[in-house]
mmCIF file of C-alpha atoms in Angstrom:
data_model
loop_
_atom_site.group_PDB
_atom_site.id
_atom_site.type_symbol
_atom_site.label_atom_id
_atom_site.label_comp_id
_atom_site.label_asym_id
_atom_site.label_seq_id
_atom_site.Cartn_x
_atom_site.Cartn_y
_atom_site.Cartn_z
ATOM 1 C CA UNK X 2 0.000 0.000 0.000
ATOM 2 C CA UNK X 3 1.304 3.493 -0.819
ATOM 3 C CA UNK X 4 2.526 5.912 1.829
ATOM 4 C CA UNK X 5 -0.337 8.360 1.264
ATOM 5 C CA UNK X 6 -3.069 5.727 0.882
ATOM 6 C CA UNK X 7 -1.954 4.011 4.087
ATOM 7 C CA UNK X 8 -3.002 7.127 5.962
ATOM 8 C CA UNK X 9 -6.440 7.166 4.384
ATOM 9 C CA UNK X 10 -8.534 4.147 5.500
ATOM 10 C CA UNK X 11 -10.605 2.880 2.598
ATOM 11 C CA UNK X 12 -8.731 4.979 0.066
ATOM 12 C CA UNK X 13 -10.534 4.541 -3.262
ATOM 13 C CA UNK X 14 -9.013 2.225 -5.813
ATOM 14 C CA UNK X 15 -12.224 0.675 -7.163
ATOM 15 C CA UNK X 16 -15.871 1.532 -6.438
ATOM 16 C CA UNK X 17 -16.378 -1.694 -4.459
ATOM 17 C CA UNK X 18 -13.790 -1.727 -1.632
ATOM 18 C CA UNK X 19 -13.094 -5.062 0.046
ATOM 19 C CA UNK X 20 -13.100 -3.601 3.573
ATOM 20 C CA UNK X 21 -15.801 -1.465 5.134
ATOM 21 C CA UNK X 22 -15.247 1.522 7.381
ATOM 22 C CA UNK X 23 -16.782 1.900 10.829
ATOM 23 C CA UNK X 24 -20.434 2.986 10.961
ATOM 24 C CA UNK X 25 -20.707 6.756 11.425
ATOM 25 C CA UNK X 26 -24.483 6.912 11.999
ATOM 26 C CA UNK X 27 -27.286 4.583 13.029
ATOM 27 C CA UNK X 28 -31.027 5.062 13.199
ATOM 28 C CA UNK X 29 -34.249 4.355 11.320
ATOM 29 C CA UNK X 30 -34.992 4.558 7.615
ATOM 30 C CA UNK X 31 -38.612 5.590 7.029
ATOM 31 C CA UNK X 32 -39.988 4.914 3.533
ATOM 32 C CA UNK X 33 -43.781 4.924 3.594
ATOM 33 C CA UNK X 34 -44.872 1.882 5.622
ATOM 34 C CA UNK X 35 -41.282 0.627 5.890
ATOM 35 C CA UNK X 36 -39.377 1.576 9.034
ATOM 36 C CA UNK X 37 -36.151 -0.347 9.391
ATOM 37 C CA UNK X 38 -33.009 0.099 11.484
ATOM 38 C CA UNK X 39 -29.960 0.978 9.409
ATOM 39 C CA UNK X 40 -26.325 1.893 9.835
ATOM 40 C CA UNK X 41 -24.499 4.386 7.621
ATOM 41 C CA UNK X 42 -20.900 3.893 6.522
ATOM 42 C CA UNK X 43 -18.795 6.536 4.733
ATOM 43 C CA UNK X 44 -18.635 5.585 1.064
ATOM 44 C CA UNK X 45 -15.518 7.702 0.495
ATOM 45 C CA UNK X 46 -12.695 8.852 2.740
ATOM 46 C CA UNK X 47 -11.190 12.134 1.576
ATOM 47 C CA UNK X 48 -8.524 13.846 3.716
ATOM 48 C CA UNK X 49 -9.665 17.346 4.590
ATOM 49 C CA UNK X 50 -6.200 18.929 4.537
ATOM 50 C CA UNK X 51 -4.112 16.425 2.607
ATOM 51 C CA UNK X 52 -1.211 14.334 3.945
ATOM 52 C CA UNK X 53 1.201 17.294 4.191
ATOM 53 C CA UNK X 54 1.455 19.747 7.086
ATOM 54 C CA UNK X 55 3.082 23.142 7.576
ATOM 55 C CA UNK X 56 6.538 23.584 9.104
ATOM 56 C CA UNK X 57 8.948 26.459 9.772
ATOM 57 C CA UNK X 58 11.161 26.245 6.675
ATOM 58 C CA UNK X 59 14.247 27.436 8.576
ATOM 59 C CA UNK X 60 14.267 24.878 11.400
ATOM 60 C CA UNK X 61 11.730 22.223 10.378
ATOM 61 C CA UNK X 62 9.502 22.587 13.455
ATOM 62 C CA UNK X 63 5.820 21.915 12.876
ATOM 63 C CA UNK X 64 3.604 25.025 12.919
ATOM 64 C CA UNK X 65 0.946 25.114 15.660
ATOM 65 C CA UNK X 66 -2.353 26.786 14.883
ATOM 66 C CA UNK X 67 -3.036 28.828 18.015
ATOM 67 C CA UNK X 68 -6.124 30.875 18.867
ATOM 68 C CA UNK X 69 -4.962 34.397 19.704
ATOM 69 C CA UNK X 70 -6.979 37.314 21.087
ATOM 70 C CA UNK X 71 -5.312 40.632 20.090
ATOM 71 C CA UNK X 72 -6.022 41.963 23.595
ATOM 72 C CA UNK X 73 -5.568 38.953 25.903
ATOM 73 C CA UNK X 74 -3.223 36.661 23.992
ATOM 74 C CA UNK X 75 -3.593 32.900 23.553
ATOM 75 C CA UNK X 76 -6.958 31.363 24.481
ATOM 76 C CA UNK X 77 -8.090 27.943 25.632
ATOM 77 C CA UNK X 78 -10.977 26.141 23.917
ATOM 78 C CA UNK X 79 -13.509 26.994 26.662
ATOM 79 C CA UNK X 80 -12.718 30.705 26.285
ATOM 80 C CA UNK X 81 -13.780 30.794 22.613
ATOM 81 C CA UNK X 82 -17.331 31.825 21.718
ATOM 82 C CA UNK X 83 -19.204 32.692 18.532
ATOM 83 C CA UNK X 84 -20.686 35.917 17.203
ATOM 84 C CA UNK X 85 -22.438 37.389 14.171
ATOM 85 C CA UNK X 86 -20.970 40.494 12.542
ATOM 86 C CA UNK X 87 -24.015 42.756 12.412
ATOM 87 C CA UNK X 88 -21.981 45.712 11.140
ATOM 88 C CA UNK X 89 -18.463 47.181 11.227
ATOM 89 C CA UNK X 90 -17.135 46.800 14.790
ATOM 90 C CA UNK X 91 -20.578 45.567 15.851
ATOM 91 C CA UNK X 92 -20.575 41.914 16.984
ATOM 92 C CA UNK X 93 -23.640 40.075 18.259
ATOM 93 C CA UNK X 94 -22.254 37.495 20.699
ATOM 94 C CA UNK X 95 -24.122 34.242 21.367
ATOM 95 C CA UNK X 96 -24.049 32.296 24.610
ATOM 96 C CA UNK X 97 -23.524 28.528 24.699
ATOM 97 C CA UNK X 98 -27.176 28.124 25.716
ATOM 98 C CA UNK X 99 -28.384 30.178 22.738
ATOM 99 C CA UNK X 100 -26.262 28.138 20.337
ATOM 100 C CA UNK X 101 -27.493 24.892 21.885
ATOM 101 C CA UNK X 102 -31.093 26.014 21.355
ATOM 102 C CA UNK X 103 -30.387 26.334 17.613
ATOM 103 C CA UNK X 104 -29.480 22.650 17.319
ATOM 104 C CA UNK X 105 -32.253 20.628 15.618
ATOM 105 C CA UNK X 106 -34.091 17.870 17.449
ATOM 106 C CA UNK X 107 -32.520 14.594 16.396
ATOM 107 C CA UNK X 108 -35.008 11.711 16.205
ATOM 108 C CA UNK X 109 -32.417 9.470 14.509
ATOM 109 C CA UNK X 110 -34.664 8.934 11.489
ATOM 110 C CA UNK X 111 -34.019 9.278 7.759
ATOM 111 C CA UNK X 112 -37.441 10.582 6.800
ATOM 112 C CA UNK X 113 -38.166 10.098 3.087
ATOM 113 C CA UNK X 114 -40.614 12.747 1.883
ATOM 114 C CA UNK X 115 -40.560 12.497 -1.927
ATOM 115 C CA UNK X 116 -39.805 9.994 -4.681
ATOM 116 C CA UNK X 117 -38.433 11.384 -7.937
ATOM 117 C CA UNK X 118 -37.672 9.728 -11.292
ATOM 118 C CA UNK X 119 -34.041 10.051 -12.323
ATOM 119 C CA UNK X 120 -34.697 12.738 -14.954
ATOM 120 C CA UNK X 121 -36.296 15.060 -12.364
ATOM 121 C CA UNK X 122 -33.520 14.854 -9.785
ATOM 122 C CA UNK X 123 -31.193 17.884 -9.662
ATOM 123 C CA UNK X 124 -27.638 16.520 -9.644
ATOM 124 C CA UNK X 125 -26.212 20.008 -8.946
ATOM 125 C CA UNK X 126 -27.402 19.658 -5.335
ATOM 126 C CA UNK X 127 -25.042 16.741 -4.581
ATOM 127 C CA UNK X 128 -22.574 17.943 -1.934
ATOM 128 C CA UNK X 129 -19.980 15.223 -2.481
ATOM 129 C CA UNK X 130 -20.587 13.372 0.793
ATOM 130 C CA UNK X 131 -22.055 9.892 0.399
ATOM 131 C CA UNK X 132 -22.824 7.042 2.812
ATOM 132 C CA UNK X 133 -23.653 3.383 2.352
ATOM 133 C CA UNK X 134 -26.868 2.381 4.124
ATOM 134 C CA UNK X 135 -26.851 -1.173 5.479
ATOM 135 C CA UNK X 136 -29.371 -3.123 7.537
ATOM 136 C CA UNK X 137 -28.445 -2.745 11.216
ATOM 137 C CA UNK X 138 -28.840 -6.512 11.798
ATOM 138 C CA UNK X 139 -29.996 -9.700 10.076
ATOM 139 C CA UNK X 140 -33.578 -9.320 11.316
ATOM 140 C CA UNK X 141 -33.912 -6.124 9.212
ATOM 141 C CA UNK X 142 -32.639 -7.814 6.046
ATOM 142 C CA UNK X 143 -36.076 -8.529 4.572
ATOM 143 C CA UNK X 144 -37.286 -4.928 4.997
ATOM 144 C CA UNK X 145 -33.969 -3.664 3.607
ATOM 145 C CA UNK X 146 -34.437 -5.805 0.485
ATOM 146 C CA UNK X 147 -37.964 -4.424 0.029
ATOM 147 C CA UNK X 148 -36.650 -0.853 0.235
ATOM 148 C CA UNK X 149 -33.920 -1.596 -2.348
ATOM 149 C CA UNK X 150 -36.387 -3.144 -4.793
ATOM 150 C CA UNK X 151 -38.930 -0.334 -4.259
ATOM 151 C CA UNK X 152 -36.352 2.242 -5.368
ATOM 152 C CA UNK X 153 -34.553 0.162 -7.986
ATOM 153 C CA UNK X 154 -37.387 -1.159 -10.125
ATOM 154 C CA UNK X 155 -38.481 2.368 -11.098
ATOM 155 C CA UNK X 156 -34.969 3.908 -10.879
ATOM 156 C CA UNK X 157 -36.121 6.399 -8.242
ATOM 157 C CA UNK X 158 -34.368 8.957 -6.092
ATOM 158 C CA UNK X 159 -35.809 9.173 -2.570
ATOM 159 C CA UNK X 160 -35.498 12.693 -1.123
ATOM 160 C CA UNK X 161 -35.865 13.636 2.522
ATOM 161 C CA UNK X 162 -34.093 15.004 5.591
ATOM 162 C CA UNK X 163 -32.011 13.753 8.510
ATOM 163 C CA UNK X 164 -29.844 15.223 11.277
ATOM 164 C CA UNK X 165 -26.139 14.618 10.617
ATOM 165 C CA UNK X 166 -23.326 16.180 12.678
ATOM 166 C CA UNK X 167 -25.907 18.155 14.684
ATOM 167 C CA UNK X 168 -27.336 19.790 11.552
ATOM 168 C CA UNK X 169 -30.512 18.950 9.660
ATOM 169 C CA UNK X 170 -29.514 18.174 6.117
ATOM 170 C CA UNK X 171 -31.405 17.380 2.915
ATOM 171 C CA UNK X 172 -30.520 13.933 1.616
ATOM 172 C CA UNK X 173 -31.247 11.641 -1.309
ATOM 173 C CA UNK X 174 -31.203 7.843 -1.325
ATOM 174 C CA UNK X 175 -31.052 5.570 -4.337
ATOM 175 C CA UNK X 176 -30.467 1.891 -4.971
ATOM 176 C CA UNK X 177 -27.222 0.772 -6.576
ATOM 177 C CA UNK X 178 -27.330 -2.929 -7.306
ATOM 178 C CA UNK X 179 -28.248 -4.682 -4.057
ATOM 179 C CA UNK X 180 -27.259 -1.786 -1.806
ATOM 180 C CA UNK X 181 -28.442 1.709 -1.044
ATOM 181 C CA UNK X 182 -26.439 4.908 -1.109
ATOM 182 C CA UNK X 183 -27.329 8.059 0.823
ATOM 183 C CA UNK X 184 -26.164 11.356 -0.668
ATOM 184 C CA UNK X 185 -25.987 14.504 1.450
ATOM 185 C CA UNK X 186 -27.371 17.449 -0.535
ATOM 186 C CA UNK X 187 -26.891 21.197 -0.581
ATOM 187 C CA UNK X 188 -29.957 23.241 0.310
ATOM 188 C CA UNK X 189 -31.621 24.466 -2.919
ATOM 189 C CA UNK X 190 -31.385 28.066 -1.662
ATOM 190 C CA UNK X 191 -27.579 27.831 -1.975
ATOM 191 C CA UNK X 192 -27.775 27.096 -5.693
ATOM 192 C CA UNK X 193 -26.711 29.902 -8.001
ATOM 193 C CA UNK X 194 -28.694 31.048 -10.995
ATOM 194 C CA UNK X 195 -28.003 29.162 -14.195
ATOM 195 C CA UNK X 196 -26.035 31.314 -16.682
ATOM 196 C CA UNK X 197 -27.826 32.244 -19.857
ATOM 197 C CA UNK X 198 -27.573 29.534 -22.498
ATOM 198 C CA UNK X 199 -29.538 30.566 -25.584
ATOM 199 C CA UNK X 200 -29.143 27.308 -27.501
ATOM 200 C CA UNK X 201 -31.661 25.843 -29.895
ATOM 201 C CA UNK X 202 -31.269 22.050 -29.637
ATOM 202 C CA UNK X 203 -33.930 21.575 -32.331
ATOM 203 C CA UNK X 204 -31.465 22.843 -34.941
ATOM 204 C CA UNK X 205 -29.316 19.702 -34.618
ATOM 205 C CA UNK X 206 -30.149 17.598 -37.677
ATOM 206 C CA UNK X 207 -30.651 13.819 -37.328
ATOM 207 C CA UNK X 208 -27.719 13.184 -39.685
ATOM 208 C CA UNK X 209 -25.437 15.316 -37.515
ATOM 209 C CA UNK X 210 -26.551 13.445 -34.407
ATOM 210 C CA UNK X 211 -25.888 10.070 -36.057
ATOM 211 C CA UNK X 212 -22.386 11.219 -37.033
ATOM 212 C CA UNK X 213 -21.667 12.325 -33.453
ATOM 213 C CA UNK X 214 -23.031 9.050 -32.047
ATOM 214 C CA UNK X 215 -20.770 7.084 -34.414
ATOM 215 C CA UNK X 216 -17.730 9.115 -33.382
ATOM 216 C CA UNK X 217 -18.505 8.468 -29.713
ATOM 217 C CA UNK X 218 -18.885 4.684 -30.060
ATOM 218 C CA UNK X 219 -15.344 4.094 -28.780
ATOM 219 C CA UNK X 220 -16.248 5.789 -25.495
ATOM 220 C CA UNK X 221 -18.947 3.175 -24.786
ATOM 221 C CA UNK X 222 -16.362 0.545 -23.828
ATOM 222 C CA UNK X 223 -16.434 -1.113 -20.408
ATOM 223 C CA UNK X 224 -15.178 1.163 -17.645
ATOM 224 C CA UNK X 225 -12.338 -0.151 -15.448
ATOM 225 C CA UNK X 226 -12.577 2.086 -12.387
ATOM 226 C CA UNK X 227 -9.139 1.047 -11.154
ATOM 227 C CA UNK X 228 -7.598 3.020 -14.038
ATOM 228 C CA UNK X 229 -8.908 6.248 -12.472
ATOM 229 C CA UNK X 230 -6.238 7.090 -9.904
ATOM 230 C CA UNK X 231 -5.212 10.177 -7.973
ATOM 231 C CA UNK X 232 -2.108 11.004 -10.010
ATOM 232 C CA UNK X 233 -1.130 13.751 -7.565
ATOM 233 C CA UNK X 234 -1.062 11.205 -4.727
ATOM 234 C CA UNK X 235 1.000 8.812 -6.871
ATOM 235 C CA UNK X 236 3.584 11.527 -7.589
ATOM 236 C CA UNK X 237 3.685 12.493 -3.906
ATOM 237 C CA UNK X 238 4.188 8.834 -2.937
ATOM 238 C CA UNK X 239 7.105 8.562 -5.364
ATOM 239 C CA UNK X 240 8.682 11.719 -3.951
ATOM 240 C CA UNK X 241 8.255 10.511 -0.346
ATOM 241 C CA UNK X 242 9.739 7.105 -1.171
ATOM 242 C CA UNK X 243 12.698 8.770 -2.939
ATOM 243 C CA UNK X 244 13.357 10.987 0.088
ATOM 244 C CA UNK X 245 13.126 8.031 2.490
ATOM 245 C CA UNK X 246 15.538 6.016 0.304
ATOM 246 C CA UNK X 247 17.973 8.935 0.116
ATOM 247 C CA UNK X 248 17.874 9.399 3.890
ATOM 248 C CA UNK X 249 18.424 5.657 4.443
ATOM 249 C CA UNK X 250 21.375 5.675 2.021
ATOM 250 C CA UNK X 251 22.888 8.698 3.788
ATOM 251 C CA UNK X 252 22.601 6.973 7.183
ATOM 252 C CA UNK X 253 24.177 3.775 5.829
ATOM 253 C CA UNK X 254 27.004 5.795 4.267
ATOM 254 C CA UNK X 255 27.605 7.649 7.541
ATOM 255 C CA UNK X 256 27.635 4.391 9.506
ATOM 256 C CA UNK X 257 30.112 2.868 7.045
ATOM 257 C CA UNK X 258 32.376 5.937 7.323
ATOM 258 C CA UNK X 259 32.290 5.849 11.126
ATOM 259 C CA UNK X 260 33.044 2.120 11.111
ATOM 260 C CA UNK X 261 35.991 2.673 8.780
ATOM 261 C CA UNK X 262 37.353 5.437 11.005
ATOM 262 C CA UNK X 263 37.270 3.145 14.073
ATOM 263 C CA UNK X 264 39.152 0.440 12.108
ATOM 264 C CA UNK X 265 41.832 2.944 11.092
ATOM 265 C CA UNK X 266 42.271 4.137 14.697
ATOM 266 C CA UNK X 267 42.670 0.558 15.938
ATOM 267 C CA UNK X 268 45.363 -0.126 13.314
ATOM 268 C CA UNK X 269 47.199 3.073 14.215
ATOM 269 C CA UNK X 270 47.170 2.087 17.887
#
C-alpha cells in the first residue's frame, strides 16, 4: 500500500472496496410503511487537509495553529465563543445556551418525503458526501431488500431530511445494485442562478446526431474504475519514497564511514 493511501482508510481504488469503514451513523430509515433500522458507513474517505502539514522552513519545526486574542493573547478552547458580525465593529455574541437552542431535534430517522424519477432529480445539489446504508442486523434484512427493490425497479431517487453532525440536512437515497447509497445534498437556496444559455437544440439535424453518435462509439467501452487514480497522490508517494531512500542511504554511508574510522584508529594504535 502506498505511503499516502496508508493514511487514508478505505482509500478509493475501485468503487467496491473489500473492507468497510466503521459505521458513522445509526437510526431508522422511514420509507412509507417501511421503518427499518440501518447503519451508515462513509462511502468515500477524503482527507480534509491532505497528507502534508506546515513547518517552519528554517528549522523544520511543525507550525501550531493557536487561537490568539489581540487583547488577551492565547486562548483555551472553553474561552472561545461565537458571534455574528451585524456591522463594522458591531458583533452580536451568542451564549452557549443560545447556540445549543439552535441545534435541531434529532429523532435518529431518515425521513423520506418524496420519490423522484431520475430525470427530475437535480444533480447540482449533490454535496460530495455519500454514505452506504446497510441493515443494522440480520432481522432487518427482509425490509432492507424491500426498500432496495422499491427504489430500484423504477430507478427512483428518494429525497428527505435527517440530522447529521448536529445539523438537519437534505438527503437523497437511491439503490445501486443490491445496496443503497445516501447522498448529502446542498440546500436548494444555496444554488446559483443558471447562466444564460440561448441554444436551440432543435437545430441539430438527425444526420449530424448520427455522425456524433458514431464518433462516440469508442467511449462506450467497459469502464475499469481502477484506471482512475489520484495522479497527484502517486507523484507524492514517489517523492516521499525517494526521500526516504535517500535518507536511508545517507545513514548507511555515515555508519560505514564511522566504522571505517574506528578500524583505522585501531590499526594506528
